[in-house]
Short mmCIF file of C-alpha atoms in Angstrom, two decimals:
data_model
loop_
_atom_site.label_atom_id
_atom_site.label_comp_id
_atom_site.label_asym_id
_atom_site.label_seq_id
_atom_site.Cartn_x
_atom_site.Cartn_y
_atom_site.Cartn_z
CA MET D 1 -8.31 -72.06 71.52
CA LYS D 2 -5.77 -74.66 72.74
CA GLU D 3 -7.96 -77.58 71.58
CA LEU D 4 -7.51 -76.53 67.96
CA GLU D 5 -3.81 -77.37 68.11
CA PHE D 6 -4.62 -81.09 68.41
CA THR D 7 -4.66 -83.07 65.22
CA ASP D 8 -5.05 -86.48 66.87
CA GLY D 9 -8.65 -87.68 66.89
CA THR D 10 -8.42 -89.09 70.40
CA GLN D 11 -7.18 -85.84 71.84
CA ASN D 12 -9.91 -83.95 70.01
CA SER D 13 -12.60 -86.16 71.40
CA LYS D 14 -11.11 -85.79 74.90
CA SER D 15 -11.17 -82.01 74.49
CA ALA D 16 -14.71 -82.23 73.27
CA ILE D 17 -15.71 -84.14 76.39
CA ARG D 18 -13.88 -81.61 78.55
CA ASN D 19 -15.66 -78.72 76.87
CA SER D 20 -19.12 -80.17 76.83
CA GLN D 21 -19.07 -81.05 80.53
CA SER D 22 -22.56 -81.20 81.92
CA PRO D 23 -23.29 -79.45 85.23
CA ALA D 24 -23.54 -82.95 86.77
CA SER D 25 -19.99 -83.78 85.70
CA ARG D 26 -18.64 -80.49 87.06
CA HIS D 27 -20.45 -81.26 90.33
CA ASP D 28 -18.79 -84.70 90.43
CA GLN D 29 -15.31 -83.28 89.82
CA LYS D 30 -15.73 -80.76 92.61
CA LEU D 31 -17.03 -83.47 94.93
CA GLU D 32 -14.03 -85.66 94.10
CA PHE D 33 -11.68 -82.79 94.87
CA ILE D 34 -13.40 -82.32 98.25
CA LEU D 35 -13.24 -86.06 99.03
CA ARG D 36 -9.57 -86.31 98.00
CA THR D 37 -8.66 -83.35 100.21
CA ALA D 38 -10.73 -84.66 103.12
CA ALA D 39 -9.05 -88.09 102.83
CA ARG D 40 -5.62 -86.44 103.07
CA ILE D 41 -6.61 -84.45 106.18
CA PHE D 42 -8.33 -87.45 107.87
CA ALA D 43 -5.15 -89.49 107.21
CA ASP D 44 -2.93 -86.72 108.62
CA LYS D 45 -4.80 -85.81 111.78
CA SER D 46 -7.59 -88.38 112.17
CA TYR D 47 -11.28 -88.11 111.38
CA HIS D 48 -12.28 -87.06 114.90
CA SER D 49 -9.75 -84.21 115.05
CA THR D 50 -10.84 -82.81 111.68
CA SER D 51 -13.63 -80.27 111.48
CA MET D 52 -15.68 -79.27 108.44
CA ARG D 53 -13.98 -75.89 108.89
CA ASP D 54 -10.55 -77.57 108.32
CA ILE D 55 -11.86 -79.09 105.10
CA SER D 56 -13.38 -75.79 104.05
CA ARG D 57 -10.01 -74.05 104.63
CA ALA D 58 -8.02 -76.68 102.71
CA THR D 59 -10.41 -76.81 99.75
CA THR D 60 -11.23 -73.05 99.79
CA VAL D 61 -14.87 -74.12 99.48
CA SER D 62 -17.10 -72.20 101.91
CA LEU D 63 -18.80 -74.13 104.71
CA ALA D 64 -22.17 -73.53 103.05
CA GLY D 65 -20.65 -74.77 99.78
CA LEU D 66 -19.42 -77.98 101.47
CA TYR D 67 -22.89 -78.76 102.80
CA HIS D 68 -24.15 -78.50 99.23
CA TYR D 69 -21.99 -81.59 98.44
CA CYS D 70 -22.54 -83.63 101.60
CA LYS D 71 -24.89 -83.64 104.57
CA SER D 72 -22.17 -84.14 107.18
CA LYS D 73 -18.53 -84.98 107.89
CA GLU D 74 -19.65 -88.59 108.38
CA GLU D 75 -21.09 -88.65 104.88
CA LEU D 76 -17.71 -87.49 103.53
CA LEU D 77 -16.00 -90.35 105.36
CA PHE D 78 -18.61 -92.77 104.03
CA MET D 79 -18.15 -91.61 100.44
CA ILE D 80 -14.33 -92.00 100.69
CA GLN D 81 -14.60 -95.54 102.08
CA ASP D 82 -17.41 -96.59 99.78
CA ASN D 83 -15.63 -95.25 96.69
CA CYS D 84 -12.41 -97.07 97.62
CA PHE D 85 -13.93 -100.50 98.13
CA GLY D 86 -16.20 -99.99 95.13
CA ARG D 87 -13.37 -99.03 92.78
CA VAL D 88 -10.82 -101.66 93.84
CA ALA D 89 -13.44 -104.42 93.62
CA GLU D 90 -14.84 -103.24 90.29
CA ARG D 91 -11.34 -103.10 88.76
CA LEU D 92 -10.57 -106.57 90.12
CA GLU D 93 -13.77 -108.03 88.73
CA GLU D 94 -12.88 -106.70 85.28
CA ARG D 95 -9.37 -108.14 85.46
CA LEU D 96 -10.52 -111.56 86.70
CA ARG D 97 -13.09 -111.94 83.93
CA ASP D 98 -12.13 -114.95 81.76
CA VAL D 99 -9.27 -116.00 84.10
CA THR D 100 -9.62 -119.58 85.28
CA ASP D 101 -6.17 -120.50 86.68
CA PRO D 102 -6.30 -120.04 90.48
CA THR D 103 -2.63 -119.00 90.80
CA ILE D 104 -3.01 -116.32 88.12
CA LYS D 105 -6.17 -115.14 89.92
CA LEU D 106 -4.17 -114.77 93.15
CA LYS D 107 -1.37 -112.89 91.41
CA ILE D 108 -3.92 -110.53 89.85
CA PHE D 109 -5.65 -110.04 93.22
CA ILE D 110 -2.37 -109.06 94.94
CA GLU D 111 -1.19 -106.83 92.09
CA ASN D 112 -4.58 -105.13 91.79
CA HIS D 113 -4.81 -104.43 95.53
CA LEU D 114 -1.25 -103.13 95.86
CA SER D 115 -1.22 -100.97 92.77
CA PHE D 116 -4.61 -99.49 93.65
CA PHE D 117 -3.71 -98.68 97.25
CA ALA D 118 -0.17 -97.50 96.46
CA ALA D 119 -1.95 -94.88 94.34
CA ASN D 120 -4.39 -94.11 97.17
CA MET D 121 -2.30 -94.29 100.36
CA ALA D 122 -4.19 -91.63 102.31
CA GLU D 123 -7.48 -93.39 101.53
CA MET D 124 -5.91 -96.73 102.59
CA LYS D 125 -4.95 -95.29 105.96
CA VAL D 126 -8.45 -93.84 106.38
CA LEU D 127 -10.02 -97.23 105.54
CA SER D 128 -7.87 -98.87 108.18
CA HIS D 129 -7.94 -96.28 110.97
CA GLU D 130 -11.49 -95.03 110.57
CA ALA D 131 -13.31 -98.33 109.99
CA GLN D 132 -15.08 -97.85 113.34
CA SER D 133 -15.85 -94.15 112.86
CA LEU D 134 -18.94 -94.79 110.75
CA GLN D 135 -22.18 -95.73 112.48
CA GLY D 136 -25.42 -97.53 111.66
CA ASP D 137 -26.38 -98.04 108.01
CA LEU D 138 -23.27 -96.31 106.64
CA HIS D 139 -21.06 -98.63 108.68
CA ALA D 140 -23.09 -101.68 107.65
CA HIS D 141 -22.85 -100.75 103.98
CA VAL D 142 -19.04 -100.37 103.98
CA SER D 143 -18.62 -103.48 106.15
CA GLY D 144 -20.68 -105.43 103.65
CA ARG D 145 -18.40 -104.36 100.79
CA LYS D 146 -15.30 -105.20 102.83
CA GLU D 147 -16.66 -108.62 103.78
CA LYS D 148 -17.49 -109.45 100.16
CA TYR D 149 -13.97 -108.46 99.10
CA THR D 150 -12.38 -110.50 101.92
CA LYS D 151 -14.50 -113.55 101.04
CA LEU D 152 -13.34 -113.30 97.43
CA ALA D 153 -9.71 -113.40 98.63
CA THR D 154 -10.42 -116.48 100.76
CA ARG D 155 -12.22 -118.16 97.84
CA ILE D 156 -9.21 -117.62 95.55
CA LEU D 157 -6.85 -118.94 98.26
CA ARG D 158 -9.05 -122.02 98.67
CA GLU D 159 -8.92 -122.64 94.91
CA VAL D 160 -5.10 -122.37 94.87
CA HIS D 161 -4.87 -124.62 97.91
CA ASP D 162 -7.29 -127.25 96.58
CA GLU D 163 -5.55 -127.40 93.24
CA GLN D 164 -1.96 -127.46 94.42
CA HIS D 165 -1.64 -128.40 98.07
CA ARG D 166 -4.68 -130.26 99.26
CA ASN D 167 -2.52 -132.27 101.68
CA HIS D 168 -0.49 -129.33 102.98
CA PRO D 169 -2.36 -128.13 106.13
CA MET D 170 -3.28 -124.43 106.03
CA ASN D 171 -5.70 -122.27 107.99
CA LEU D 172 -7.36 -120.18 105.24
CA THR D 173 -8.57 -117.47 107.64
CA VAL D 174 -5.04 -116.92 108.94
CA ALA D 175 -3.70 -116.98 105.36
CA THR D 176 -6.29 -114.43 104.16
CA TYR D 177 -5.55 -111.94 106.94
CA ALA D 178 -1.79 -112.55 106.69
CA LEU D 179 -2.07 -111.54 103.04
CA PHE D 180 -4.13 -108.43 103.83
CA GLY D 181 -1.69 -107.58 106.65
CA MET D 182 1.33 -107.76 104.33
CA MET D 183 -0.43 -105.63 101.74
CA ASN D 184 -2.24 -103.09 103.92
CA TRP D 185 0.74 -102.38 106.18
CA ILE D 186 2.41 -100.55 103.27
CA TYR D 187 0.76 -97.27 104.28
CA ASN D 188 3.12 -97.31 107.28
CA TRP D 189 6.36 -97.50 105.34
CA TYR D 190 6.10 -97.52 101.54
CA ASP D 191 6.81 -94.41 99.49
CA PRO D 192 5.28 -94.78 96.00
CA LYS D 193 7.57 -91.96 94.79
CA GLY D 194 10.70 -93.73 96.14
CA LYS D 195 13.18 -96.07 94.42
CA LEU D 196 11.09 -99.23 94.85
CA LYS D 197 8.46 -99.20 92.11
CA VAL D 198 5.01 -100.54 92.91
CA HIS D 199 5.44 -103.29 90.31
CA ASP D 200 8.56 -104.54 92.15
CA LEU D 201 6.83 -104.23 95.52
CA ALA D 202 3.97 -106.35 94.19
CA GLN D 203 6.37 -108.91 92.74
CA ASN D 204 8.31 -109.18 96.04
CA LEU D 205 5.19 -109.56 98.15
CA THR D 206 3.57 -111.99 95.71
CA GLN D 207 6.69 -114.17 95.76
CA LEU D 208 6.93 -114.06 99.58
CA PHE D 209 3.27 -114.89 100.08
CA LEU D 210 2.79 -117.38 97.27
CA GLU D 211 5.92 -119.38 98.08
CA GLY D 212 4.86 -119.56 101.72
CA PHE D 213 1.24 -120.37 100.95
CA ALA D 214 1.76 -122.87 98.15
CA PRO D 215 5.46 -123.88 98.04
CA GLY D 216 6.90 -124.30 94.57
CA ILE D 217 4.42 -122.38 92.42
CA ALA D 218 5.96 -118.90 92.69
CA SER D 219 9.36 -119.86 91.29
CA ASP D 220 8.64 -118.68 87.77
CA LEU D 221 7.25 -115.36 88.98
CA ALA D 222 10.37 -113.27 88.36
CA SER D 223 10.19 -114.02 84.65
CA SER D 224 6.43 -113.51 84.29
CA ARG D 225 5.21 -110.51 82.29
CA SER D 226 3.92 -107.42 84.04
CA LEU D 227 0.26 -107.90 84.88
CA ARG D 228 -0.53 -104.20 84.85
CA ASN D 229 -0.41 -101.45 82.29
CA PRO D 230 1.98 -98.94 84.01
CA SER D 231 0.47 -95.91 82.29
CA GLU D 232 -2.97 -96.58 83.74
CA ASN D 233 -4.28 -93.92 86.14
CA LEU D 234 -5.00 -95.68 89.41
CA SER D 235 -5.83 -92.78 91.68
CA ILE D 236 -9.36 -93.21 92.93
CA TRP D 237 -9.88 -89.55 92.05
CA ARG D 238 -9.78 -88.27 88.48
CA GLY D 239 -7.72 -85.15 89.27
CA GLU D 240 -4.59 -87.10 90.32
CA ARG D 241 -2.27 -89.48 88.49
CA SER D 242 -0.65 -92.46 90.20
CA MET F 1 -4.96 -114.42 158.37
CA LYS F 2 -5.20 -116.15 154.95
CA GLU F 3 -1.41 -116.15 154.54
CA LEU F 4 -1.06 -118.57 157.46
CA GLU F 5 -2.84 -121.28 155.47
CA PHE F 6 0.12 -121.51 153.06
CA THR F 7 2.70 -124.15 153.81
CA ASP F 8 4.66 -123.78 150.57
CA GLY F 9 7.71 -121.50 150.96
CA THR F 10 7.19 -119.86 147.57
CA GLN F 11 3.60 -118.94 148.31
CA ASN F 12 4.61 -117.58 151.70
CA SER F 13 7.26 -115.38 150.19
CA LYS F 14 4.76 -114.16 147.55
CA SER F 15 2.29 -113.28 150.30
CA ALA F 16 5.05 -111.54 152.20
CA ILE F 17 5.84 -109.43 149.15
CA ARG F 18 2.15 -108.64 148.71
CA ASN F 19 1.78 -107.59 152.32
CA SER F 20 4.95 -105.57 152.60
CA GLN F 21 4.22 -103.53 149.46
CA SER F 22 6.09 -100.26 149.55
CA PRO F 23 4.19 -97.07 148.74
CA ALA F 24 6.21 -96.96 145.49
CA SER F 25 4.88 -100.37 144.47
CA ARG F 26 1.28 -99.39 145.26
CA HIS F 27 1.84 -96.23 143.20
CA ASP F 28 3.10 -98.36 140.27
CA GLN F 29 0.12 -100.70 140.45
CA LYS F 30 -2.32 -97.81 140.38
CA LEU F 31 -0.42 -96.21 137.48
CA GLU F 32 -0.55 -99.50 135.57
CA PHE F 33 -4.30 -99.71 136.13
CA ILE F 34 -4.69 -96.17 134.78
CA LEU F 35 -2.50 -96.90 131.74
CA ARG F 36 -4.30 -100.17 130.98
CA THR F 37 -7.68 -98.45 131.15
CA ALA F 38 -6.47 -95.50 129.06
CA ALA F 39 -5.09 -97.89 126.41
CA ARG F 40 -8.49 -99.58 126.15
CA ILE F 41 -10.29 -96.26 125.73
CA PHE F 42 -7.74 -94.88 123.22
CA ALA F 43 -8.13 -98.12 121.22
CA ASP F 44 -11.94 -97.87 121.32
CA LYS F 45 -12.49 -94.22 120.46
CA SER F 46 -9.06 -92.83 119.47
CA TYR F 47 -6.62 -90.73 121.48
CA HIS F 48 -7.92 -87.41 120.19
CA SER F 49 -11.54 -88.17 121.05
CA THR F 50 -10.65 -89.22 124.60
CA SER F 51 -10.56 -86.66 127.38
CA MET F 52 -8.88 -86.96 130.79
CA ARG F 53 -12.44 -86.80 132.12
CA ASP F 54 -13.28 -90.03 130.20
CA ILE F 55 -10.28 -91.72 131.81
CA SER F 56 -11.22 -90.37 135.22
CA ARG F 57 -14.74 -91.77 134.79
CA ALA F 58 -13.55 -95.22 133.66
CA THR F 59 -10.91 -95.56 136.39
CA THR F 60 -12.97 -93.83 139.11
CA VAL F 61 -9.82 -91.86 139.89
CA SER F 62 -10.57 -88.14 140.31
CA LEU F 63 -9.12 -85.71 137.76
CA ALA F 64 -6.80 -84.31 140.44
CA GLY F 65 -5.80 -87.88 141.27
CA LEU F 66 -4.96 -88.60 137.61
CA TYR F 67 -2.68 -85.58 137.42
CA HIS F 68 -0.81 -87.00 140.39
CA TYR F 69 0.21 -89.93 138.13
CA CYS F 70 0.88 -88.08 134.87
CA LYS F 71 1.34 -84.52 133.70
CA SER F 72 -0.96 -84.82 130.69
CA LYS F 73 -2.94 -87.11 128.40
CA GLU F 74 0.10 -87.09 126.08
CA GLU F 75 2.27 -88.46 128.88
CA LEU F 76 -0.23 -91.31 129.36
CA LEU F 77 0.01 -92.15 125.65
CA PHE F 78 3.80 -91.96 125.85
CA MET F 79 3.96 -94.31 128.85
CA ILE F 80 1.71 -96.87 127.09
CA GLN F 81 3.82 -96.84 123.92
CA ASP F 82 7.15 -96.75 125.76
CA ASN F 83 6.16 -99.62 128.08
CA CYS F 84 5.03 -101.75 125.14
CA PHE F 85 8.19 -101.43 123.06
CA GLY F 86 10.33 -101.69 126.18
CA ARG F 87 8.66 -104.89 127.41
CA VAL F 88 8.48 -106.73 124.07
CA ALA F 89 12.14 -105.92 123.30
CA GLU F 90 13.37 -106.80 126.80
CA ARG F 91 11.58 -110.18 126.70
CA LEU F 92 12.99 -110.85 123.23
CA GLU F 93 16.53 -110.02 124.30
CA GLU F 94 16.25 -112.51 127.17
CA ARG F 95 14.94 -115.25 124.89
CA LEU F 96 17.58 -114.67 122.20
CA ARG F 97 20.46 -114.83 124.67
CA ASP F 98 22.67 -117.84 123.80
CA VAL F 99 20.73 -118.59 120.57
CA THR F 100 23.02 -118.66 117.53
CA ASP F 101 20.96 -120.40 114.82
CA PRO F 102 19.39 -117.64 112.61
CA THR F 103 16.24 -119.65 111.82
CA ILE F 104 15.58 -120.34 115.51
CA LYS F 105 16.14 -116.61 116.18
CA LEU F 106 13.51 -115.75 113.58
CA LYS F 107 11.01 -118.26 115.01
CA ILE F 108 11.56 -116.81 118.49
CA PHE F 109 11.16 -113.25 117.15
CA ILE F 110 7.79 -114.08 115.52
CA GLU F 111 6.51 -116.08 118.48
CA ASN F 112 7.61 -113.43 120.98
CA HIS F 113 5.97 -110.59 119.03
CA LEU F 114 2.69 -112.44 118.42
CA SER F 115 2.25 -113.85 121.91
CA PHE F 116 3.09 -110.48 123.47
CA PHE F 117 0.72 -108.48 121.29
CA ALA F 118 -2.07 -111.08 121.36
CA ALA F 119 -2.01 -110.45 125.13
CA ASN F 120 -1.98 -106.66 124.59
CA MET F 121 -4.28 -106.06 121.63
CA ALA F 122 -5.57 -102.65 122.72
CA GLU F 123 -2.00 -101.45 123.22
CA MET F 124 -1.07 -102.84 119.79
CA LYS F 125 -3.86 -100.84 118.14
CA VAL F 126 -2.76 -97.72 120.04
CA LEU F 127 0.88 -98.22 118.90
CA SER F 128 -0.28 -98.46 115.32
CA HIS F 129 -3.00 -95.79 115.19
CA GLU F 130 -1.46 -93.23 117.52
CA ALA F 131 2.17 -93.37 116.36
CA GLN F 132 1.82 -89.80 115.07
CA SER F 133 -0.07 -88.46 118.09
CA LEU F 134 3.09 -87.92 120.16
CA GLN F 135 5.19 -84.84 119.51
CA GLY F 136 8.79 -83.70 119.99
CA ASP F 137 11.02 -85.63 122.42
CA LEU F 138 8.32 -88.13 123.40
CA HIS F 139 7.78 -89.00 119.73
CA ALA F 140 11.54 -89.21 119.12
CA HIS F 141 12.03 -91.54 122.10
CA VAL F 142 9.33 -94.02 121.02
CA SER F 143 10.44 -93.82 117.37
CA GLY F 144 13.97 -94.65 118.48
CA ARG F 145 12.78 -97.78 120.29
CA LYS F 146 10.66 -98.81 117.31
CA GLU F 147 13.54 -98.28 114.88
CA LYS F 148 15.89 -100.36 117.02
CA TYR F 149 13.34 -103.18 117.18
CA THR F 150 12.74 -103.04 113.40
CA LYS F 151 16.50 -103.09 112.70
CA LEU F 152 16.86 -106.19 114.86
CA ALA F 153 14.18 -107.93 112.75
CA THR F 154 16.01 -106.97 109.54
CA ARG F 155 19.33 -108.18 111.00
CA ILE F 156 17.84 -111.59 111.83
CA LEU F 157 16.29 -111.82 108.35
CA ARG F 158 19.67 -110.97 106.81
CA GLU F 159 21.33 -113.75 108.85
CA VAL F 160 18.72 -116.31 107.73
CA HIS F 161 19.06 -115.15 104.15
CA ASP F 162 22.87 -115.15 104.14
CA GLU F 163 23.04 -118.59 105.65
CA GLN F 164 20.37 -120.29 103.59
CA HIS F 165 19.56 -118.41 100.42
CA ARG F 166 22.35 -116.09 99.43
CA ASN F 167 21.51 -116.60 95.74
CA HIS F 168 17.75 -116.25 96.11
CA PRO F 169 17.00 -112.53 95.46
CA MET F 170 15.09 -110.85 98.30
CA ASN F 171 14.48 -107.22 99.27
CA LEU F 172 15.05 -107.25 103.05
CA THR F 173 13.13 -104.02 103.65
CA VAL F 174 10.04 -105.43 101.92
CA ALA F 175 10.47 -108.72 103.81
CA THR F 176 10.79 -106.95 107.19
CA TYR F 177 7.64 -104.88 106.72
CA ALA F 178 5.76 -107.81 105.18
CA LEU F 179 6.50 -109.72 108.37
CA PHE F 180 5.39 -106.83 110.61
CA GLY F 181 2.29 -106.39 108.45
CA MET F 182 1.29 -110.05 108.83
CA MET F 183 1.85 -109.90 112.57
CA ASN F 184 0.49 -106.44 113.42
CA TRP F 185 -2.68 -106.80 111.36
CA ILE F 186 -4.00 -109.31 113.91
CA TYR F 187 -5.55 -106.50 115.98
CA ASN F 188 -8.06 -106.16 113.12
CA TRP F 189 -9.32 -109.72 113.17
CA TYR F 190 -7.81 -112.04 115.78
CA ASP F 191 -9.71 -112.93 118.96
CA PRO F 192 -7.27 -114.29 121.58
CA LYS F 193 -10.25 -115.80 123.43
CA GLY F 194 -11.50 -117.60 120.29
CA LYS F 195 -10.89 -121.12 119.01
CA LEU F 196 -7.53 -120.39 117.40
CA LYS F 197 -4.90 -120.39 120.15
CA VAL F 198 -2.07 -117.90 119.92
CA HIS F 199 0.44 -120.74 119.69
CA ASP F 200 -1.32 -122.06 116.56
CA LEU F 201 -1.61 -118.55 115.12
CA ALA F 202 2.15 -118.11 115.61
CA GLN F 203 2.89 -121.49 114.06
CA ASN F 204 0.69 -120.75 111.01
CA LEU F 205 2.20 -117.32 110.42
CA THR F 206 5.77 -118.55 111.00
CA GLN F 207 5.26 -121.32 108.47
CA LEU F 208 3.70 -118.94 105.91
CA PHE F 209 6.43 -116.35 106.29
CA LEU F 210 9.42 -118.62 106.69
CA GLU F 211 8.54 -120.86 103.76
CA GLY F 212 8.07 -117.80 101.56
CA PHE F 213 11.21 -116.04 102.79
CA ALA F 214 13.56 -119.01 102.85
CA PRO F 215 11.95 -121.94 100.98
CA GLY F 216 12.50 -125.36 102.51
CA ILE F 217 13.48 -124.48 106.06
CA ALA F 218 10.02 -124.30 107.63
CA SER F 219 8.98 -127.84 106.74
CA ASP F 220 9.84 -129.35 110.12
CA LEU F 221 8.04 -126.57 111.99
CA ALA F 222 4.82 -128.47 112.69
CA SER F 223 6.73 -131.00 114.74
CA SER F 224 8.91 -128.47 116.61
CA ARG F 225 8.33 -128.05 120.32
CA SER F 226 6.40 -125.07 121.66
CA LEU F 227 8.76 -122.11 122.05
CA ARG F 228 6.73 -120.47 124.77
CA ASN F 229 5.64 -121.41 128.26
CA PRO F 230 1.82 -121.15 127.92
CA SER F 231 1.28 -120.34 131.60
CA GLU F 232 3.45 -117.24 131.39
CA ASN F 233 1.64 -113.95 132.03
CA LEU F 234 2.18 -111.83 128.93
CA SER F 235 -0.07 -108.88 129.61
CA ILE F 236 2.04 -105.76 129.71
CA TRP F 237 0.16 -104.89 132.92
CA ARG F 238 0.43 -106.92 136.09
CA GLY F 239 -3.28 -106.87 136.90
CA GLU F 240 -4.31 -108.90 133.83
CA ARG F 241 -3.55 -112.42 132.66
CA SER F 242 -3.12 -113.32 129.01
#
């Protein structure tokens, strides 16, 4: 009966969607809940030390129930990694559409990566620590996504460099991995619920990197408008808010 | 009889040391070989997936023999981590003695960290991935060393900042971890045997970081003399050369 209290059309349509959920959508929500929980446990105690029984206990889904959603623990790990790279890249592609200025592209890349992973820290740790835990085709598929994403970063850095600092010597491979290192290391120290907001983290890291990579172009960064809508839900999973 | 061929006093004294090895020294060498091998296996397949039997097989030291050198697999992990932080910090302390210029201190810090860990990549991965695998006092001891080392980095950054850029806003916590992120991420991509020499890697990363952190002061870096003696053996273990 709660839906009837809404008078706002948007809310009504949201309620309508919630109430008319197809079995497929309910299946997806349950799967997301399982993946989210598995990511947290893999991040806490490593993939190899986690059993399907641990995941069953934490999700209160029976073992038989779990195998209805995935063939194996490895498939769970694959789905977490694949979802992460898929979502961060898809969101980036959307945000880069119609942007031509290389420096703005780089700022968007950094902000997109940091805000996405600050909202998905357990998944970030799993991506980093369990990159070698997948085998064969599953490993190749995730590696392909990661390589494509890394190449995009290098391409943007090359554009910034060519436009601004063609004569300033710079190893683009070192620069690309220095950038990923600065950003990805946050799972070791950053608390998204702490005093330092993710927007300020992104601004600090962008300024540090951009000033070092292309001296002079980051100086107006402090006064630039926020690149992200702060109310946006960035958790990879629908059941959580960033 | 080979020792008699030497005419150089230094070589003779080295041979003398080699030949008069005390049982304690032979014990240490064997322990180092076990730790080095264990670090490689932990890095390859994770601490939790490695058994003492795996280490016994790889070292060809019997299980009973292994327990003569360490009480448990956890003690092996502790000794690897403790040795690493101990050695990198001790070497740094030596190199910083009598240095007063904050920027030179920072350059030495970066070069020391990178050259040490480029020579100990498996250990670096183990430090990062298995930080949470130690418990109780062992964990507290290693965490204490790590904290002290991190605080030293922040102190040097504060000195550089105070001297050069007091009015340039900078979050020193973000800057410290950005620096560690750039440096520590190398275990994911850098090949010390590849084309890019560790000296050039250090120079690239120092320039990127320093220019971003304190604009203007890194410009003369390319022409600065090498801070490290390239023939120095930087492997944490005596049996390997960097």
